[in-house]
Amino acid sequence: MTTVPLVLLMAAPPPPRLRVVPGGGDAPRGDAELVERACGGSHAAEEQIYRRYAPAVLALLMRLLGRRSDAEDATQDTFVIAFESMKQLRDPGALRTWLLRIAVSQARRRFRRRKLLGALGLHTGADDATLESLVADGVSPERRADLATLDRVLATLPADQRIAWTLRYVEGEELEAVAAACGCSLATAKRRIAAASAQVRAEVQLDGEGEP
Amino acid sequence: MSRVPVPVSKQLRSGVDDAALDRVWRGVQRRRAALSRRRPVQWLTAVGAVAAAVALVVLAWRGWGDRARLEGAGPLRFADQREVATMTSGAAPATYEFSDGSRVDLGPGARLDLLDDGATSFSTLLASGKATFDVHPGGPRRWSVECGVLSVEVVGTRFTVERVGGGARVVVEHGVVLVRGERVRDRVQRLTAGESVEILAPESELSPTTPPIETAPVPPVNVATASAPPAAAPPGVAPPGAARPGASGSSVASTSASAAPAPAASASAPIGETPEWRKLAERQDNSGAYAVLGPAGIASSAQNASVDDLLALADVARLSGHPADAVAPLTRVMNEHAGDPRAPLAAFTLGRLSLDALGRPAQAAAAFQRAIQLGLPGSLREDAYARLVEARSRAGDEPGARAAALEYEQHFPDGKRLREVRRWVHAD
């Protein structure tokens, strides 16, 4: 499918907006303390959790899903689910891993929906957050083209393989973290990554690739 | 071979901006507020804590509401703070200004209906005429304009949408828009300043005097009318002017009066051998498959085909830019193979084609209703109910639209298309 990066050309800078920052002036709190306060009903703690982790969650979902609107929806779902079920988090210190796991399940859900809509031939939206479109300034055109190839290969992978491989080789997560985020055993995570790597290596050489 | 260093993230920027984070946060708050309202208030019966608990909830709710107001959540309004409603112009043009600095200029005789108005989206239907949108950039809302055969999505730009007969035209003055539609090339096109696209009327409504306007380099396709008799061309040879094999479905139909219909190539092959059209379709060469089959070939091949072949024939027709030819095979799946698990999806696809690509709302309504009866998967049921309301309304069946709207509300009381459904039956 043709990727269509959406470049937002703004005619004027955005207007100034009043922004309420909760808990201003307090020292940064640890995750465990924030979770405890959020479970106690503190909206300020919830927002601090959101501000701390939403950028990473949204960025991950954009790279996984390749579409900003899908990524924003999935991020919203992730945090609604997290806040509604926060009391079930047994280890508040593992908040980041827990959020990633919810985010990955939301991504998986959207891949399933895309597959269903694709089977019907219904349009499923444009990919406006591909790896190629997210490339940093100063990266050469050749490298951009290489990333476009990687985008194309990743788009053909089954969702579980794509997710595991992206976590490992795009995000740079350790294998244990990949397994935790995917909700599977370490062996299963390795197997998925290896299967995906076989497809990727047929067209893209990875510099710095270690074990799967 | 391409080379990419890992982790790839070192080559990437985050792509996340404050506006997106704020937008998502407002959505989280809104949904949690809705969940709180629905949750049974069991703690009110706690001994010795009722009054204090109620006071705490009221204070928290008011604070939350203040925060929501400060952050600009809520629907868009007109500049004079009136609630946005249907916008029309008479014999003279009319201008509507909005509270976020955006503006819509309607040409004479235009009508713009509101479909959805929320904190993150603003969706309208151009029912007639021409409208120029000047969407203020940097706002929290994604604007979309439905216009029959296509829809337009923008974030901040100036563009014009116009109904042209049964089709539509989009012209971008500055900024970027995404144009979507079944008859749009690749089903989505990105237009930048100075570019335009026109989707002509469905085949049966083509006017020989309407010139195509398109800036994208798409090869012209001569459209064969469905009722024309098949030409006596050798089988397997594409007639002059037919789509070149390998070309994607075109969004522009040439109005040549000398269009030669494709030959009625038979879909049958020696037993045990895959037909040529099927081989081409499996290679994603739908235009080539259509050229081999032709419209009469699709209809005749659908006569005794299996469900697999019927769905493949429908795909060839749709994906090569001939949605009208997909009707026959999809109808057969829906009616003659109702027990097949794919029948509900075929009915849903038929409904969308009929409504969006072919302008046949009555046929669409029947298809959506059938899809629901046959047991559409959960993720599509809400869409099917909402589109049933729209189809019946557009077909002039107001009582039927209201009945469908009631069913939608019963099944999806917090559905994401509730406002849109209510607007179709003017119940907002």
XYZ file of C-alpha atoms in Angstrom:
640
model
C 0.000 0.000 0.000
C 1.224 3.496 -0.806
C 2.305 5.361 2.314
C 1.035 8.883 2.528
C 2.890 10.935 5.074
C 0.713 13.837 6.127
C 2.771 17.005 6.485
C 0.947 19.707 8.411
C 1.743 23.040 6.828
C 0.656 25.715 9.245
C -0.107 29.144 7.850
C 0.446 30.755 11.252
C 1.915 29.690 14.573
C -0.627 28.131 16.943
C -2.402 30.630 19.218
C -1.223 30.825 22.842
C -3.199 28.506 25.105
C -3.732 28.463 28.831
C -2.406 25.219 30.200
C -3.077 23.998 33.729
C -0.095 22.110 35.151
C -1.097 20.149 38.257
C 1.178 19.871 41.252
C 3.382 22.742 40.109
C 6.372 23.312 42.338
C 6.421 19.800 43.885
C 9.461 17.615 43.538
C 9.123 14.764 40.997
C 7.464 11.741 42.598
C 8.354 8.100 42.033
C 6.040 5.799 40.148
C 5.040 3.852 43.232
C 3.947 6.986 45.055
C 2.031 8.275 42.044
C 0.251 4.942 41.623
C -0.708 4.916 45.259
C -2.100 8.434 45.058
C -3.911 7.704 41.795
C -5.502 4.623 43.342
C -6.623 6.884 46.149
C -8.509 9.034 43.652
C -5.972 11.787 43.000
C -6.595 13.252 39.546
C -3.388 15.226 39.851
C -1.447 11.972 40.289
C -3.229 10.499 37.263
C -2.240 13.464 35.159
C 1.347 13.247 36.336
C 1.416 9.592 35.339
C -0.047 10.536 31.993
C 2.444 13.361 31.384
C 5.313 11.115 32.373
C 4.495 8.185 30.111
C 2.130 9.348 27.375
C 4.901 10.734 25.134
C 6.675 7.360 25.089
C 3.433 5.406 24.699
C 2.220 7.628 21.864
C 5.580 7.509 20.114
C 5.670 3.712 20.376
C 2.134 3.365 19.053
C 2.880 5.696 16.155
C 5.849 3.549 15.170
C 3.875 0.358 15.582
C 0.689 1.432 13.858
C 2.122 3.876 11.340
C -0.862 6.214 11.697
C -1.233 9.194 13.987
C -4.995 8.957 14.429
C -4.824 5.249 15.305
C -1.934 5.907 17.657
C -3.805 8.718 19.436
C -6.916 6.572 19.813
C -4.869 3.665 21.114
C -3.023 5.929 23.555
C -6.312 7.242 24.861
C -7.600 3.688 25.311
C -4.360 2.686 27.031
C -4.642 5.323 29.719
C -8.380 4.924 30.243
C -7.846 1.208 30.804
C -4.811 1.858 33.003
C -6.582 4.329 35.266
C -9.710 2.219 35.491
C -7.741 -0.857 36.503
C -4.831 0.707 38.329
C -5.776 -0.970 41.603
C -4.974 -4.290 39.972
C -1.345 -3.304 39.389
C 0.460 -5.564 41.846
C 3.867 -3.973 41.503
C 3.584 -0.177 41.249
C 7.284 -0.046 40.442
C 6.520 -1.872 37.169
C 4.193 0.861 35.967
C 6.096 1.484 32.730
C 6.088 -2.176 31.728
C 2.413 -2.460 32.604
C 1.504 0.553 30.481
C 3.528 -0.816 27.572
C 1.702 -4.099 27.824
C -1.684 -2.377 27.648
C -0.459 -0.252 24.734
C 0.749 -3.328 22.840
C -2.613 -5.041 23.333
C -4.327 -1.956 21.938
C -2.034 -2.043 18.932
C -2.813 -5.694 18.409
C -6.507 -4.912 18.524
C -6.139 -2.295 15.835
C -4.128 -4.593 13.617
C -6.948 -7.129 13.873
C -9.492 -4.501 12.864
C -7.353 -3.381 9.940
C -7.079 -6.951 8.743
C -10.839 -7.354 8.922
C -11.504 -4.108 7.068
C -8.796 -4.923 4.553
C -10.464 -8.270 3.840
C -13.567 -6.279 2.936
C -11.551 -3.973 0.742
C -12.585 -1.045 2.899
C -10.160 1.807 3.090
C -8.278 1.696 6.348
C -6.644 5.103 6.344
C -3.322 6.472 5.224
C 0.001 5.687 6.888
C 1.120 9.129 7.993
C 3.530 8.068 10.758
C 5.767 5.556 9.018
C 9.362 5.173 10.140
C 10.424 6.970 6.978
C 8.174 9.930 7.744
C 9.503 10.142 11.313
C 13.136 10.299 10.290
C 15.196 12.891 12.147
C 16.542 15.998 10.430
C 19.878 15.537 8.780
C 19.397 11.892 7.886
C 20.466 11.239 4.316
C 17.966 10.542 1.534
C 19.535 7.109 1.103
C 18.812 6.263 4.707
C 15.260 7.524 4.286
C 14.824 5.217 1.345
C 16.193 2.330 3.446
C 13.622 3.110 6.125
C 10.878 3.162 3.511
C 11.947 -0.354 2.528
C 11.821 -1.401 6.161
C 8.319 0.111 6.460
C 7.186 -1.922 3.515
C 8.586 -5.170 4.883
C 7.182 -4.611 8.371
C 3.737 -3.947 6.904
C 3.679 -7.482 5.489
C 4.438 -9.210 8.789
C 1.815 -10.801 11.055
C 0.927 -8.435 13.899
C 2.663 -10.403 16.679
C 5.929 -10.607 14.764
C 5.755 -6.963 13.737
C 5.144 -5.870 17.315
C 7.926 -7.995 18.799
C 10.437 -6.983 16.131
C 9.576 -3.288 16.441
C 9.983 -3.369 20.202
C 13.339 -5.080 19.864
C 14.969 -3.381 16.893
C 13.160 -0.086 16.514
C 12.655 0.764 20.173
C 15.778 -1.076 21.367
C 14.031 -2.918 24.207
C 15.740 -5.855 25.912
C 14.310 -9.293 25.190
C 12.791 -9.629 28.641
C 11.027 -6.295 28.217
C 9.746 -7.366 24.791
C 8.331 -10.555 26.276
C 6.723 -8.647 29.132
C 5.157 -6.084 26.805
C 3.864 -8.789 24.469
C 2.525 -10.863 27.353
C 4.381 -13.982 26.222
C 7.300 -16.147 27.318
C 10.876 -15.205 26.479
C 11.073 -18.188 24.099
C 7.973 -17.051 22.245
C 9.267 -13.495 21.972
C 12.568 -14.773 20.544
C 10.732 -16.978 18.082
C 8.567 -14.113 16.834
C 11.539 -11.799 16.492
C 13.532 -14.457 14.629
C 10.675 -15.119 12.220
C 10.299 -11.412 11.545
C 14.057 -10.942 11.187
C 14.157 -13.618 8.498
C 11.710 -11.569 6.428
C 13.395 -8.268 7.164
C 16.917 -9.545 6.369
C 15.757 -10.627 2.922
C 15.583 -6.938 2.011
C 17.253 -4.913 4.737
C 20.643 -5.376 6.325
C 20.634 -4.390 9.974
C 23.802 -2.827 11.339
C 24.350 -3.650 14.992
C 21.888 -6.546 15.100
C 22.643 -8.907 17.980
C 20.770 -12.023 18.979
C 17.066 -11.978 18.144
C 20.439 -4.043 -0.328
C 19.086 -1.438 2.116
C 21.009 -0.935 5.354
C 19.509 0.284 8.590
C 21.309 0.700 11.915
C 19.545 -0.636 15.012
C 17.941 0.448 17.159
C 16.155 2.335 14.446
C 14.808 4.857 16.946
C 18.177 6.599 16.941
C 17.417 7.697 13.377
C 13.949 8.967 14.255
C 12.413 11.946 15.928
C 9.633 11.439 18.417
C 6.849 12.807 16.195
C 4.822 13.591 19.315
C 3.711 17.181 19.905
C 2.056 18.893 22.850
C -1.172 19.443 20.957
C -1.558 15.695 20.397
C -0.780 14.913 24.026
C -3.296 17.490 25.233
C -5.895 16.208 22.797
C -5.481 12.637 24.008
C -5.571 13.719 27.633
C -8.863 15.534 27.130
C -10.245 12.371 25.562
C -9.100 10.315 28.548
C -10.779 12.733 30.948
C -13.996 12.814 28.951
C -14.285 9.049 28.830
C -13.490 8.582 32.476
C -16.113 11.163 33.343
C -18.649 9.209 31.293
C -17.641 5.990 33.045
C -17.977 7.658 36.448
C -21.483 8.854 35.639
C -22.556 5.333 34.718
C -20.920 3.593 37.646
C -23.474 2.722 40.383
C -22.799 4.957 43.342
C -22.631 2.181 45.903
C -20.442 4.111 48.309
C -23.326 6.521 48.951
C -24.756 3.919 51.281
C -21.559 3.748 53.373
C -22.436 4.327 57.047
C -21.610 7.843 58.328
C -19.972 9.063 55.065
C -22.822 9.919 52.691
C -22.897 13.706 52.954
C -19.111 14.127 53.006
C -18.690 11.816 50.003
C -21.295 13.691 47.974
C -19.610 16.991 48.758
C -16.244 15.611 47.661
C -17.709 14.374 44.367
C -19.339 17.725 43.650
C -16.111 19.585 44.348
C -14.049 17.196 42.228
C -16.579 17.357 39.369
C -16.628 21.167 39.425
C -12.817 21.274 39.434
C -12.718 18.817 36.582
C -15.245 20.856 34.668
C -13.216 24.031 35.225
C -10.113 22.292 33.956
C -11.970 21.026 30.923
C -13.212 24.532 30.145
C -9.768 26.019 30.595
C -8.332 23.498 28.166
C -10.964 24.285 25.531
C -12.746 20.912 25.531
C -16.227 20.628 24.037
C -17.877 21.105 20.687
C -17.073 23.868 18.232
C -19.454 26.833 18.167
C -20.134 29.683 15.826
C -18.204 32.875 16.536
C -21.243 34.316 18.313
C -21.271 31.233 20.563
C -24.416 29.738 19.029
C -24.429 25.989 18.700
C -23.393 24.855 15.223
C -26.302 23.639 13.115
C -27.065 23.160 9.417
C -25.538 25.913 7.292
C -27.248 27.099 4.130
C -27.099 29.903 1.612
C -29.864 31.241 -0.590
C -29.431 32.956 -3.922
C -26.462 34.862 -2.484
C -23.324 33.356 -0.938
C -23.109 33.084 2.846
C -20.232 33.018 5.330
C -20.112 31.217 8.679
C -17.385 31.976 11.220
C -16.455 29.706 14.095
C -15.210 30.188 17.619
C -11.779 28.754 16.796
C -11.159 31.276 14.022
C -12.146 28.925 11.185
C -14.536 29.992 8.472
C -16.745 28.449 5.783
C -17.893 30.350 2.671
C -20.924 28.806 1.000
C -21.651 29.432 -2.663
C -25.235 30.198 -3.738
C -27.675 27.380 -3.098
C -25.298 25.406 -0.904
C -26.131 23.312 2.135
C -23.689 21.998 4.723
C -25.085 19.587 7.327
C -23.371 18.935 10.630
C -22.563 15.266 11.284
C -20.375 15.375 14.357
C -19.055 18.139 16.578
C -16.726 17.258 19.413
C -13.541 18.212 21.172
C -11.325 16.395 18.687
C -13.354 16.257 15.493
C -15.714 18.351 13.396
C -17.507 16.488 10.605
C -19.882 17.889 7.992
C -21.753 16.740 4.893
C -21.821 18.959 1.811
C -25.328 18.114 0.691
C -25.341 20.535 -2.259
C -23.383 23.334 -3.895
C -19.914 24.540 -3.129
C -18.137 25.410 0.124
C -14.720 26.882 0.788
C -13.210 25.950 4.134
C -10.589 28.025 5.881
C -9.642 25.827 8.831
C -7.615 27.578 11.482
C -4.348 25.684 11.959
C -3.115 24.507 15.353
C -6.594 23.664 16.655
C -7.476 20.456 18.467
C -9.964 19.218 15.927
C -9.619 17.135 12.820
C -12.080 18.502 10.252
C -13.716 16.186 7.757
C -16.149 16.893 4.944
C -18.277 14.120 3.444
C -19.363 14.713 -0.105
C -20.978 11.577 -1.442
C -18.291 9.934 -3.550
C -15.431 11.253 -1.454
C -14.499 12.602 1.917
C -11.832 15.157 2.823
C -9.768 15.295 6.000
C -7.758 18.290 7.096
C -6.116 19.726 10.148
C -5.438 23.302 9.139
C -5.739 24.578 5.591
C -7.874 26.325 2.954
C -9.672 24.215 0.361
C -12.877 24.071 -1.667
C -15.265 21.169 -2.072
C -17.950 21.219 -4.716
C -20.686 18.850 -5.787
C -20.465 18.307 -9.550
C -23.477 16.393 -10.816
C -23.289 13.091 -8.966
C -19.571 13.511 -8.338
C -17.399 15.990 -6.474
C -14.311 18.189 -6.872
C -11.725 19.229 -4.279
C -9.290 22.121 -4.842
C -6.601 22.967 -2.273
C -5.442 26.568 -1.938
C -2.930 26.060 0.815
C -2.069 23.342 3.297
C -2.592 19.634 2.890
C -5.736 17.501 2.694
C -6.404 13.790 2.434
C -9.147 12.805 0.028
C -10.690 9.379 0.504
C -13.251 7.417 -1.457
C -13.861 4.096 -3.158
C -13.275 5.718 -6.539
C -10.199 7.665 -5.491
C -6.936 6.202 -6.772
C -5.490 3.876 -4.104
C -8.625 4.933 -2.150
C -6.757 7.883 -0.644
C -4.944 10.833 -2.220
C -2.860 13.519 -0.557
C -3.341 16.953 -2.096
C -1.170 19.980 -1.463
C -1.543 23.619 -2.408
C -2.538 24.110 -6.020
C -3.638 20.505 -6.527
C -7.147 19.250 -7.159
C -9.036 16.056 -7.801
C -12.414 15.415 -9.324
C -14.453 12.275 -8.939
C -17.054 12.025 -11.654
C -20.530 10.600 -11.257
C -21.011 6.823 -11.235
C -20.874 5.263 -14.703
C -24.624 5.401 -15.371
C -24.662 9.162 -14.853
C -21.687 10.161 -16.972
C -22.156 13.342 -18.954
C -20.307 13.512 -22.281
C -19.654 17.229 -21.755
C -17.980 17.046 -18.328
C -14.203 17.212 -18.676
C -12.058 15.431 -16.078
C -9.856 17.599 -13.895
C -6.998 15.868 -12.158
C -3.452 16.780 -11.389
C -2.262 13.298 -10.422
C -0.680 11.374 -13.323
C -3.350 8.685 -13.735
C -3.838 7.045 -17.128
C -7.349 7.695 -18.497
C -9.760 4.797 -18.412
C -12.570 4.430 -20.889
C -15.630 3.358 -19.032
C -17.740 0.582 -20.475
C -21.393 1.066 -19.711
C -22.877 -1.921 -17.956
C -25.707 -2.258 -20.463
C -23.558 -2.246 -23.617
C -23.330 -5.535 -25.489
C -19.931 -7.234 -25.459
C -17.617 -6.452 -28.347
C -16.420 -9.260 -30.592
C -12.791 -9.036 -29.542
C -10.532 -12.064 -29.271
C -10.594 -13.496 -25.766
C -7.691 -12.497 -23.589
C -7.071 -9.289 -25.554
C -7.996 -6.034 -23.843
C -10.156 -3.804 -26.027
C -8.790 -0.399 -27.054
C -8.955 2.122 -24.251
C -9.441 -0.408 -21.483
C -7.346 -0.122 -18.323
C -3.766 -1.205 -18.815
C -2.893 -4.318 -16.813
C -1.074 -3.344 -13.672
C -2.618 0.122 -13.443
C -4.414 0.806 -10.195
C -8.087 1.711 -10.172
C -8.520 5.154 -11.621
C -10.454 7.899 -9.944
C -11.263 9.639 -13.226
C -13.479 8.135 -15.896
C -12.970 9.296 -19.439
C -16.151 10.341 -21.158
C -15.231 9.051 -24.572
C -18.356 8.098 -26.466
C -16.471 5.436 -28.345
C -15.576 3.414 -25.270
C -15.461 -0.217 -26.231
C -16.739 -2.647 -23.655
C -14.425 -5.443 -22.672
C -15.101 -8.832 -24.216
C -17.225 -11.268 -22.283
C -14.242 -13.433 -21.429
C -15.311 -16.614 -19.741
C -14.066 -17.158 -16.222
C -14.014 -20.910 -16.742
C -10.830 -22.765 -17.482
C -10.030 -26.417 -18.086
C -10.905 -28.392 -15.005
C -8.061 -28.287 -12.470
C -6.580 -25.107 -13.951
C -6.937 -21.702 -12.341
C -8.675 -19.202 -14.651
C -6.514 -16.417 -16.014
C -8.495 -13.707 -14.250
C -8.011 -15.467 -10.930
C -4.269 -15.727 -11.434
C -4.072 -12.014 -12.192
C -6.220 -11.170 -9.165
C -4.026 -13.264 -6.888
C -1.076 -11.191 -8.091
C -3.036 -8.018 -7.132
C -3.379 -7.156 -10.830
C -7.066 -6.354 -10.574
C -7.103 -4.110 -13.605
C -5.637 -6.922 -15.670
C -8.167 -9.370 -14.263
C -10.998 -6.981 -15.088
C -9.708 -6.528 -18.618
C -9.746 -10.296 -19.085
C -13.249 -10.639 -17.647
C -15.001 -7.430 -18.602
C -18.298 -6.378 -16.970
C -20.333 -9.021 -18.785
C -17.714 -11.578 -17.794
C -18.066 -10.711 -14.118
C -21.843 -11.007 -14.236
C -21.763 -14.313 -16.126
C -18.948 -15.735 -14.002
C -20.968 -14.955 -10.896
C -23.774 -17.255 -12.061
C -22.509 -20.547 -10.659
C -19.451 -19.408 -8.754
C -18.383 -20.513 -5.311
C -18.310 -18.014 -2.463
C -14.534 -17.731 -2.862
C -14.874 -16.867 -6.539
C -17.765 -14.493 -5.939
C -15.764 -12.520 -3.395
C -12.745 -12.540 -5.696
C -14.899 -11.260 -8.573
C -16.239 -8.483 -6.360
C -12.687 -7.505 -5.392
C -11.614 -7.394 -9.033
C -14.522 -5.113 -9.865
C -14.033 -2.782 -6.888
C -10.276 -2.566 -6.886
C -10.077 -1.925 -10.621
C -12.420 1.050 -10.264
C -15.678 -0.591 -11.414
C -17.775 -0.722 -8.242
C -21.073 -1.214 -10.106
C -19.847 -4.601 -11.341
C -19.259 -5.752 -7.780
C -22.985 -5.604 -7.024
C -23.918 -8.885 -8.713
C -21.350 -11.144 -7.006
C -21.843 -9.536 -3.582
C -25.612 -9.868 -3.898
C -25.229 -13.544 -4.703
C -23.097 -14.148 -1.613
C -25.615 -12.292 0.531
C -28.680 -14.085 -0.850
C -27.545 -17.509 -1.989
C -24.850 -18.224 0.597
C -26.407 -16.669 3.674
C -24.997 -19.433 5.850
C -21.411 -18.678 4.883
C -19.581 -16.752 7.629
C -18.492 -14.207 5.035
C -22.032 -13.365 3.944
C -22.532 -10.599 6.543
C -19.292 -8.927 5.469
C -20.311 -9.170 1.803
C -23.616 -7.496 2.635
C -21.828 -4.734 4.540
C -19.462 -4.133 1.621
C -22.412 -3.987 -0.736
C -24.045 -1.414 1.519
C -20.984 0.817 1.512
C -20.527 0.538 -2.232
C -24.152 1.326 -2.890
C -24.150 4.353 -0.611
C -20.706 5.844 -1.209
C -19.735 4.868 -4.743
C -23.017 4.278 -6.548
C -25.410 6.751 -4.948
C -28.111 4.122 -4.340
C -29.239 4.696 -0.740
C -32.290 2.406 -0.902
C -30.159 -0.510 -2.084
C -27.588 0.376 0.572
C -30.215 0.347 3.315
C -31.370 -3.131 2.302
C -27.805 -4.382 2.308
C -26.945 -2.918 5.727
C -30.116 -4.380 7.187
C -29.243 -7.779 5.755
C -25.695 -7.535 7.105
C -27.040 -6.937 10.597
C -29.547 -9.799 10.268
C -26.869 -12.199 9.073
C -24.732 -11.456 12.122
C -22.025 -8.909 11.380
C -18.938 -9.125 13.632
C -19.106 -6.877 16.689
C -16.553 -4.372 15.472
C -18.650 -3.536 12.405
C -22.131 -3.738 13.840
C -22.075 -0.199 15.164
C -20.956 1.108 11.772
C -23.680 -0.900 10.042
C -26.417 0.467 12.286
C -25.207 4.044 11.837
C -24.992 3.693 8.073
C -28.443 2.135 7.973
C -29.793 5.303 9.541
C -27.946 7.404 6.989
C -29.034 5.270 4.027
C -32.698 5.298 4.977
C -32.617 9.011 5.599
C -30.993 9.680 2.233
C -33.530 7.393 0.564
C -36.330 9.530 1.999
C -37.513 6.842 4.411
C -37.745 9.026 7.502
C -39.819 6.583 9.615
C -37.350 3.810 8.773
C -34.408 6.043 9.618
C -35.924 6.890 12.999
C -36.588 3.233 13.751
C -32.982 2.389 12.916
C -31.767 5.295 15.036
C -33.727 3.944 17.999
C -32.120 0.547 17.539
C -28.696 2.153 17.355
C -29.290 3.985 20.630
C -30.511 0.818 22.311
C -27.493 -1.201 21.234
C -24.872 1.559 21.565
C -26.021 4.103 24.150
C -22.516 5.595 24.267
C -21.684 4.872 20.659
C -19.113 6.990 18.915
C -21.558 7.780 16.111
C -24.465 8.743 18.301
C -24.421 12.430 17.443
C -24.173 11.663 13.751
C -27.115 9.246 13.964
C -29.223 11.795 15.797
C -28.495 14.427 13.221
C -29.628 12.190 10.383
C -33.026 11.970 12.076
C -32.907 15.586 13.328
C -33.156 14.426 16.916
C -30.237 16.467 18.311
